[in-house]
Amino acid sequence: MSTIDKETMSLLVECEDCKEKFRITTGDAANAVTYKKEFNVNGQSIFLTYYDCPKCGRRHYVQIDDKTSLNKLREVSQQFVKLSVAKRKGKEIPQKQSAKFKKARQHLSDYRMNLMKQYTGKLLHDNETDSDFVLRFSV
Ligand SMILES: [Zn+2]
């Protein structure tokens, strides 16, 4: 999974239930098939990124965010855009700037990993279907 939502990538995935293989795109692309949805767990807002199997509809959760990680994500994305623009203009990226970006991206990734551990196995309520489910990630 990409740690930067602005980066679009295409991945071949397999459904955990029916084993259907299909391609998903992540990021802000118009054809992205991953979605973010807000859940409330013990008064805390979390945002889960998921995709559904086109064949059987099985939902796969692949990423978790909270307000802190979304703030981190915004910072990382801004840095990423800045670096991309500089690169496109043929500018040399200063070592310091590039290192700062990599560090921020790593922090975000570590933070999300911890969130994932923290919320795996928690009982969540889906308002759409008005049902409870145990959160598990497909990564
Ligand atoms: Zn399926």
Coordinates of N, CA, C and O and ligand atoms in Angstrom, one line a residue:
M1 N 0.8 -1.2 0.0 CA 0.0 0.0 0.0 C 0.9 1.3 0.0 O 1.9 1.3 0.7
S2 N 0.4 2.2 -0.7 CA 1.1 3.5 -0.7 C 0.9 4.2 0.6 O -0.2 4.1 1.1
T3 N 1.9 4.9 1.0 CA 1.7 5.6 2.3 C 1.3 7.0 2.0 O 0.9 7.8 2.8
I4 N 1.2 7.4 0.7 CA 0.8 8.7 0.3 C -0.4 8.6 -0.6 O -0.4 8.0 -1.6
D5 N -1.5 9.2 -0.1 CA -2.7 9.1 -0.8 C -2.7 9.8 -2.2 O -3.5 9.5 -3.1
K6 N -1.8 10.8 -2.3 CA -1.8 11.5 -3.5 C -1.1 10.7 -4.6 O -1.3 10.9 -5.8
E7 N -0.3 9.7 -4.2 CA 0.3 8.8 -5.2 C -0.7 7.8 -5.7 O -1.2 7.1 -4.8
T8 N -0.9 7.7 -6.9 CA -1.9 6.7 -7.4 C -1.1 5.5 -7.7 O -0.1 5.5 -8.4
M9 N -1.6 4.4 -7.2 CA -1.0 3.1 -7.7 C -2.1 2.1 -7.9 O -3.2 2.2 -7.4
S10 N -1.7 1.2 -8.8 CA -2.6 0.1 -9.1 C -2.1 -1.2 -8.6 O -0.9 -1.5 -8.7
L11 N -3.0 -1.9 -7.9 CA -2.5 -3.2 -7.3 C -3.4 -4.3 -7.7 O -4.6 -4.1 -7.9
L12 N -2.8 -5.5 -7.9 CA -3.6 -6.7 -8.2 C -3.9 -7.3 -6.8 O -2.9 -7.7 -6.1
V13 N -5.1 -7.5 -6.5 CA -5.5 -8.1 -5.2 C -6.3 -9.4 -5.4 O -6.9 -9.5 -6.5
E14 N -6.4 -10.2 -4.4 CA -7.2 -11.4 -4.5 C -8.3 -11.3 -3.4 O -8.0 -11.0 -2.2
C15 N -9.5 -11.6 -3.7 CA -10.6 -11.6 -2.7 C -10.3 -12.8 -1.7 O -10.0 -13.9 -2.1
E16 N -10.5 -12.4 -0.4 CA -10.2 -13.4 0.6 C -11.3 -14.5 0.7 O -11.1 -15.6 1.2
D17 N -12.4 -14.2 0.2 CA -13.5 -15.2 0.2 C -13.6 -16.1 -1.1 O -13.5 -17.3 -1.1
C18 N -13.8 -15.4 -2.2 CA -14.1 -16.1 -3.5 C -12.8 -16.3 -4.3 O -12.9 -16.9 -5.4
K19 N -11.7 -15.7 -3.9 CA -10.4 -15.8 -4.6 C -10.4 -15.1 -6.0 O -9.5 -15.3 -6.8
E20 N -11.4 -14.3 -6.2 CA -11.4 -13.5 -7.5 C -10.2 -12.5 -7.5 O -9.9 -11.9 -6.4
K21 N -9.5 -12.5 -8.6 CA -8.4 -11.5 -8.7 C -8.9 -10.3 -9.4 O -9.5 -10.4 -10.5
F22 N -8.6 -9.1 -8.9 CA -9.0 -7.9 -9.5 C -8.0 -6.8 -9.2 O -7.2 -6.9 -8.3
R23 N -8.1 -5.7 -10.0 CA -7.1 -4.6 -9.9 C -7.8 -3.5 -9.1 O -8.9 -3.1 -9.4
I24 N -7.1 -2.9 -8.2 CA -7.6 -1.7 -7.5 C -6.6 -0.6 -7.7 O -5.5 -0.8 -7.9
T25 N -7.2 0.6 -7.7 CA -6.3 1.8 -7.7 C -6.5 2.5 -6.4 O -7.6 2.6 -5.9
T26 N -5.4 3.0 -5.9 CA -5.5 3.8 -4.7 C -5.2 5.3 -5.0 O -4.7 5.6 -6.0
G27 N -5.6 6.1 -4.1 CA -5.3 7.5 -4.3 C -6.5 8.3 -4.8 O -7.6 7.9 -4.6
D28 N -6.2 9.5 -5.3 CA -7.3 10.4 -5.6 C -7.8 10.3 -7.1 O -8.6 11.1 -7.5
A29 N -7.3 9.3 -7.8 CA -7.6 9.2 -9.2 C -9.2 9.0 -9.3 O -9.8 8.4 -8.4
A30 N -9.7 9.4 -10.4 CA -11.1 9.3 -10.6 C -11.6 7.9 -10.6 O -12.8 7.6 -10.2
N31 N -10.8 7.0 -11.0 CA -11.2 5.6 -11.1 C -10.8 4.8 -9.8 O -10.8 3.6 -9.8
A32 N -10.4 5.5 -8.8 CA -10.0 4.8 -7.6 C -11.2 4.0 -7.0 O -12.3 4.5 -7.0
V33 N -10.9 2.8 -6.6 CA -12.0 2.0 -6.1 C -11.8 1.8 -4.6 O -12.5 1.0 -4.0
T34 N -10.9 2.5 -3.9 CA -10.8 2.4 -2.5 C -11.6 3.6 -1.9 O -11.6 4.7 -2.5
Y35 N -12.2 3.4 -0.8 CA -13.1 4.4 -0.2 C -12.6 4.6 1.3 O -12.1 3.7 1.9
K36 N -12.9 5.8 1.8 CA -12.7 6.1 3.2 C -14.0 6.3 3.9 O -14.9 6.9 3.4
K37 N -14.2 5.7 5.1 CA -15.4 5.8 5.8 C -15.1 6.0 7.3 O -14.2 5.4 7.8
E38 N -15.9 6.9 7.9 CA -15.7 7.2 9.3 C -16.5 6.3 10.2 O -17.6 6.0 9.9
F39 N -15.8 5.9 11.2 CA -16.4 5.1 12.3 C -16.2 5.7 13.6 O -15.2 6.4 13.8
N40 N -17.1 5.4 14.6 CA -16.9 5.9 15.9 C -16.6 4.8 16.8 O -17.4 3.9 17.0
V41 N -15.5 4.8 17.5 CA -15.1 3.7 18.4 C -14.8 4.4 19.8 O -13.9 5.1 19.9
N42 N -15.7 4.1 20.8 CA -15.5 4.7 22.1 C -15.3 6.2 22.0 O -14.4 6.7 22.7
G43 N -16.1 6.8 21.2 CA -16.0 8.3 21.1 C -14.9 8.8 20.3 O -14.7 10.0 20.1
Q44 N -14.1 7.9 19.7 CA -13.0 8.3 18.9 C -13.3 8.1 17.4 O -13.9 7.1 17.1
S45 N -13.0 9.1 16.6 CA -13.3 9.0 15.2 C -12.1 8.3 14.5 O -11.0 8.7 14.6
I46 N -12.4 7.2 13.8 CA -11.4 6.6 12.9 C -11.9 6.5 11.5 O -13.1 6.5 11.3
F47 N -11.0 6.5 10.6 CA -11.4 6.5 9.2 C -10.7 5.2 8.5 O -9.5 5.0 8.6
L48 N -11.6 4.4 8.0 CA -11.1 3.1 7.4 C -11.1 3.2 5.9 O -12.1 3.6 5.3
T49 N -10.1 2.8 5.3 CA -10.0 2.7 3.8 C -10.3 1.2 3.4 O -9.7 0.3 4.0
Y50 N -11.2 1.0 2.5 CA -11.5 -0.3 2.1 C -11.9 -0.4 0.6 O -12.0 0.6 -0.1
Y51 N -11.9 -1.6 0.2 CA -12.4 -1.9 -1.2 C -13.3 -3.1 -1.1 O -13.2 -4.0 -0.2
D52 N -14.2 -3.2 -2.1 CA -15.2 -4.4 -2.1 C -14.8 -5.3 -3.3 O -14.4 -4.8 -4.3
C53 N -15.0 -6.6 -3.1 CA -14.8 -7.5 -4.2 C -15.9 -7.3 -5.2 O -17.1 -7.2 -4.9
P54 N -15.5 -7.1 -6.5 CA -16.6 -6.9 -7.5 C -17.4 -8.1 -7.8 O -18.5 -8.0 -8.3
K55 N -17.0 -9.3 -7.4 CA -17.7 -10.5 -7.6 C -18.7 -10.8 -6.5 O -19.9 -11.0 -6.7
C56 N -18.2 -10.9 -5.2 CA -19.0 -11.4 -4.1 C -19.3 -10.2 -3.1 O -20.1 -10.4 -2.2
G57 N -18.7 -9.1 -3.3 CA -19.0 -8.0 -2.5 C -18.3 -7.9 -1.1 O -18.5 -7.1 -0.3
R58 N -17.4 -8.9 -0.9 CA -16.7 -9.0 0.4 C -15.9 -7.7 0.6 O -15.2 -7.2 -0.3
R59 N -16.0 -7.1 1.8 CA -15.3 -5.9 2.1 C -13.9 -6.2 2.7 O -13.8 -7.0 3.5
H60 N -12.9 -5.5 2.1 CA -11.6 -5.6 2.6 C -11.1 -4.3 3.2 O -11.0 -3.3 2.5
Y61 N -10.7 -4.3 4.5 CA -10.2 -3.1 5.1 C -8.7 -3.1 4.9 O -8.0 -4.1 5.3
V62 N -8.1 -2.0 4.4 CA -6.7 -2.0 4.2 C -5.9 -0.9 4.9 O -4.7 -0.9 4.9
Q63 N -6.6 0.1 5.4 CA -5.9 1.2 6.1 C -6.7 1.8 7.1 O -7.9 1.9 7.0
I64 N -6.1 2.4 8.1 CA -6.8 3.1 9.2 C -6.2 4.4 9.4 O -4.9 4.6 9.3
D65 N -7.0 5.4 9.7 CA -6.5 6.7 10.0 C -7.3 7.3 11.2 O -8.4 6.9 11.4
D66 N -6.7 8.2 11.9 CA -7.4 9.0 12.8 C -7.1 10.5 12.5 O -6.4 10.7 11.6
K67 N -7.5 11.4 13.4 CA -7.3 12.8 13.1 C -5.8 13.1 13.1 O -5.3 13.9 12.2
T68 N -5.0 12.5 14.0 CA -3.6 12.7 14.0 C -2.9 12.2 12.7 O -2.1 13.0 12.1
S69 N -3.2 11.0 12.3 CA -2.6 10.5 11.1 C -3.0 11.3 9.8 O -2.2 11.5 8.9
L70 N -4.3 11.8 9.8 CA -4.7 12.6 8.7 C -3.9 13.9 8.6 O -3.6 14.4 7.5
N71 N -3.6 14.5 9.8 CA -2.8 15.7 9.8 C -1.4 15.4 9.3 O -0.8 16.2 8.5
K72 N -0.8 14.3 9.8 CA 0.5 13.9 9.3 C 0.5 13.6 7.8 O 1.4 14.0 7.1
L73 N -0.6 13.0 7.3 CA -0.8 12.7 5.9 C -0.8 14.0 5.1 O -0.1 14.1 4.0
R74 N -1.5 15.0 5.6 CA -1.5 16.3 4.9 C -0.1 16.9 4.8 O 0.3 17.4 3.7
E75 N 0.6 16.9 5.9 CA 2.0 17.4 5.9 C 2.9 16.6 4.8 O 3.6 17.3 4.0
V76 N 2.8 15.3 4.9 CA 3.6 14.5 4.0 C 3.2 14.8 2.5 O 4.1 14.9 1.7
S77 N 1.9 14.9 2.3 CA 1.4 15.2 0.9 C 1.9 16.5 0.4 O 2.3 16.6 -0.7
Q78 N 1.9 17.5 1.3 CA 2.4 18.8 0.9 C 3.8 18.8 0.5 O 4.3 19.4 -0.5
Q79 N 4.6 18.1 1.4 CA 6.0 17.9 1.1 C 6.3 17.2 -0.2 O 7.1 17.6 -1.0
F80 N 5.4 16.2 -0.4 CA 5.6 15.4 -1.6 C 5.3 16.2 -2.9 O 6.1 16.1 -3.9
V81 N 4.3 17.1 -2.8 CA 4.0 17.9 -4.0 C 5.1 18.9 -4.2 O 5.6 19.1 -5.4
K82 N 5.6 19.5 -3.1 CA 6.8 20.4 -3.3 C 8.0 19.7 -3.9 O 8.6 20.3 -4.9
L83 N 8.3 18.6 -3.5 CA 9.4 17.8 -4.0 C 9.2 17.4 -5.5 O 10.1 17.5 -6.3
S84 N 8.0 17.1 -5.8 CA 7.6 16.7 -7.2 C 7.8 17.8 -8.1 O 8.3 17.7 -9.2
V85 N 7.3 19.0 -7.7 CA 7.4 20.2 -8.5 C 8.8 20.5 -8.8 O 9.2 20.8 -9.9
A86 N 9.6 20.5 -7.7 CA 11.0 20.8 -7.9 C 11.7 19.9 -8.8 O 12.5 20.2 -9.7
K87 N 11.4 18.6 -8.7 CA 12.0 17.5 -9.5 C 11.6 17.8 -11.0 O 12.4 17.6 -11.9
R88 N 10.3 18.1 -11.2 CA 9.8 18.3 -12.6 C 10.6 19.5 -13.2 O 10.8 19.5 -14.4
K89 N 10.9 20.5 -12.4 CA 11.6 21.6 -12.9 C 13.1 21.4 -13.1 O 13.9 22.3 -13.5
G90 N 13.5 20.1 -12.8 CA 14.9 19.8 -12.9 C 15.8 20.3 -11.8 O 17.0 20.3 -12.0
K91 N 15.2 20.7 -10.7 CA 15.9 21.2 -9.6 C 16.5 20.0 -8.8 O 15.9 19.0 -8.7
E92 N 17.7 20.3 -8.2 CA 18.3 19.3 -7.3 C 17.6 19.4 -6.0 O 17.4 20.5 -5.4
I93 N 17.1 18.2 -5.5 CA 16.5 18.2 -4.2 C 17.6 18.2 -3.1 O 18.4 17.2 -3.1
P94 N 17.6 19.1 -2.2 CA 18.6 19.1 -1.1 C 18.4 17.9 -0.3 O 17.3 17.4 0.0
Q95 N 19.6 17.3 0.1 CA 19.6 16.1 0.9 C 18.7 16.2 2.1 O 18.0 15.3 2.5
K96 N 18.8 17.3 2.8 CA 18.1 17.6 4.0 C 16.6 17.5 3.8 O 15.9 16.9 4.6
Q97 N 16.1 18.1 2.7 CA 14.7 18.2 2.4 C 14.2 16.8 2.1 O 13.1 16.4 2.6
S98 N 14.9 16.1 1.4 CA 14.6 14.7 1.0 C 14.5 13.8 2.2 O 13.6 13.0 2.4
A99 N 15.5 14.0 3.1 CA 15.6 13.2 4.3 C 14.4 13.5 5.3 O 13.8 12.6 5.9
K100 N 14.0 14.8 5.3 CA 12.9 15.2 6.1 C 11.6 14.6 5.6 O 10.8 14.1 6.4
F101 N 11.5 14.5 4.3 CA 10.3 13.9 3.7 C 10.2 12.4 4.1 O 9.1 11.9 4.5
K102 N 11.3 11.8 3.9 CA 11.3 10.3 4.1 C 11.0 10.0 5.6 O 10.3 9.0 5.9
K103 N 11.5 10.8 6.5 CA 11.3 10.7 7.9 C 9.8 10.9 8.3 O 9.2 10.1 9.0
A104 N 9.2 11.9 7.7 CA 7.8 12.2 7.9 C 6.9 11.0 7.4 O 6.0 10.6 8.1
R105 N 7.3 10.5 6.3 CA 6.6 9.4 5.6 C 6.7 8.2 6.5 O 5.7 7.4 6.7
Q106 N 7.9 7.9 7.1 CA 8.1 6.8 7.9 C 7.3 6.9 9.2 O 6.7 5.9 9.7
H107 N 7.3 8.1 9.8 CA 6.5 8.4 11.0 C 5.0 8.0 10.8 O 4.4 7.4 11.6
L108 N 4.5 8.5 9.6 CA 3.1 8.3 9.3 C 2.8 6.8 9.2 O 1.8 6.3 9.7
S109 N 3.7 6.1 8.5 CA 3.6 4.7 8.3 C 3.6 3.9 9.6 O 2.8 3.0 9.9
D110 N 4.5 4.3 10.5 CA 4.6 3.7 11.8 C 3.4 3.9 12.7 O 2.9 3.1 13.3
Y111 N 2.9 5.2 12.6 CA 1.7 5.6 13.4 C 0.5 4.8 12.9 O -0.3 4.3 13.7
R112 N 0.4 4.6 11.6 CA -0.8 3.8 11.1 C -0.7 2.3 11.5 O -1.7 1.7 11.8
M113 N 0.6 1.8 11.5 CA 0.8 0.4 11.9 C 0.3 0.2 13.3 O -0.4 -0.8 13.7
N114 N 0.6 1.2 14.2 CA 0.2 1.1 15.6 C -1.3 1.2 15.7 O -1.9 0.4 16.5
L115 N -1.9 2.1 15.0 CA -3.4 2.2 15.0 C -4.0 0.9 14.6 O -5.0 0.4 15.2
M116 N -3.4 0.3 13.5 CA -3.9 -1.0 13.0 C -3.9 -2.1 14.1 O -4.9 -2.8 14.3
K117 N -2.8 -2.1 14.8 CA -2.7 -3.1 15.9 C -3.7 -2.8 17.0 O -4.3 -3.7 17.5
Q118 N -3.8 -1.5 17.3 CA -4.7 -1.1 18.4 C -6.2 -1.4 18.1 O -6.9 -1.8 19.0
Y119 N -6.6 -1.3 16.8 CA -8.0 -1.5 16.5 C -8.4 -2.9 15.9 O -9.5 -3.2 15.8
T120 N -7.4 -3.7 15.6 CA -7.7 -5.0 15.1 C -8.4 -5.8 16.2 O -8.0 -5.8 17.4
G121 N -9.5 -6.4 15.8 CA -10.3 -7.2 16.8 C -11.4 -6.4 17.5 O -12.2 -7.0 18.2
K122 N -11.4 -5.1 17.3 CA -12.4 -4.3 18.0 C -13.7 -4.4 17.3 O -13.8 -4.7 16.1
L123 N -14.8 -4.3 18.1 CA -16.1 -4.4 17.5 C -16.6 -3.0 17.0 O -16.6 -2.1 17.8
L124 N -16.9 -3.0 15.7 CA -17.3 -1.7 15.1 C -18.8 -1.8 14.7 O -19.3 -2.9 14.4
H125 N -19.4 -0.6 14.6 CA -20.8 -0.6 14.2 C -20.8 0.1 12.8 O -20.3 1.2 12.6
D126 N -21.5 -0.6 11.9 CA -21.7 0.0 10.5 C -23.0 0.6 10.4 O -24.1 -0.1 10.5
N127 N -23.1 2.0 10.4 CA -24.4 2.7 10.3 C -25.2 2.3 9.0 O -26.4 2.4 9.0
E128 N -24.4 2.1 8.0 CA -25.0 1.8 6.7 C -25.9 0.6 6.7 O -27.0 0.6 6.2
T129 N -25.4 -0.5 7.3 CA -26.1 -1.7 7.4 C -26.7 -2.0 8.8 O -27.3 -3.0 9.0
D130 N -26.4 -1.1 9.7 CA -26.8 -1.2 11.1 C -26.5 -2.5 11.7 O -27.3 -3.2 12.3
S131 N -25.2 -2.9 11.5 CA -24.7 -4.2 12.0 C -23.3 -4.0 12.6 O -22.6 -3.1 12.3
D132 N -23.0 -4.9 13.6 CA -21.7 -4.9 14.2 C -20.8 -5.8 13.5 O -21.2 -6.8 12.9
F133 N -19.5 -5.5 13.5 CA -18.5 -6.4 12.9 C -17.2 -6.3 13.6 O -16.9 -5.2 14.2
V134 N -16.4 -7.3 13.5 CA -15.1 -7.3 14.2 C -14.1 -6.8 13.1 O -14.0 -7.4 12.0
L135 N -13.4 -5.8 13.4 CA -12.4 -5.2 12.5 C -11.2 -6.1 12.3 O -10.6 -6.6 13.2
R136 N -10.9 -6.4 11.0 CA -9.7 -7.2 10.6 C -9.2 -6.5 9.4 O -10.0 -6.1 8.5
F137 N -7.9 -6.5 9.2 CA -7.4 -5.9 8.0 C -6.9 -6.9 7.0 O -6.4 -8.0 7.4
S138 N -7.0 -6.6 5.8 CA -6.6 -7.5 4.7 C -5.3 -6.9 4.1 O -5.3 -6.4 3.0
V139 N -4.2 -7.0 4.8 CA -3.0 -6.5 4.3 C -1.8 -7.5 4.5 O -1.9 -8.3 5.4
Ligands
ZN1 ZN -15.1 -12.1 -3.7

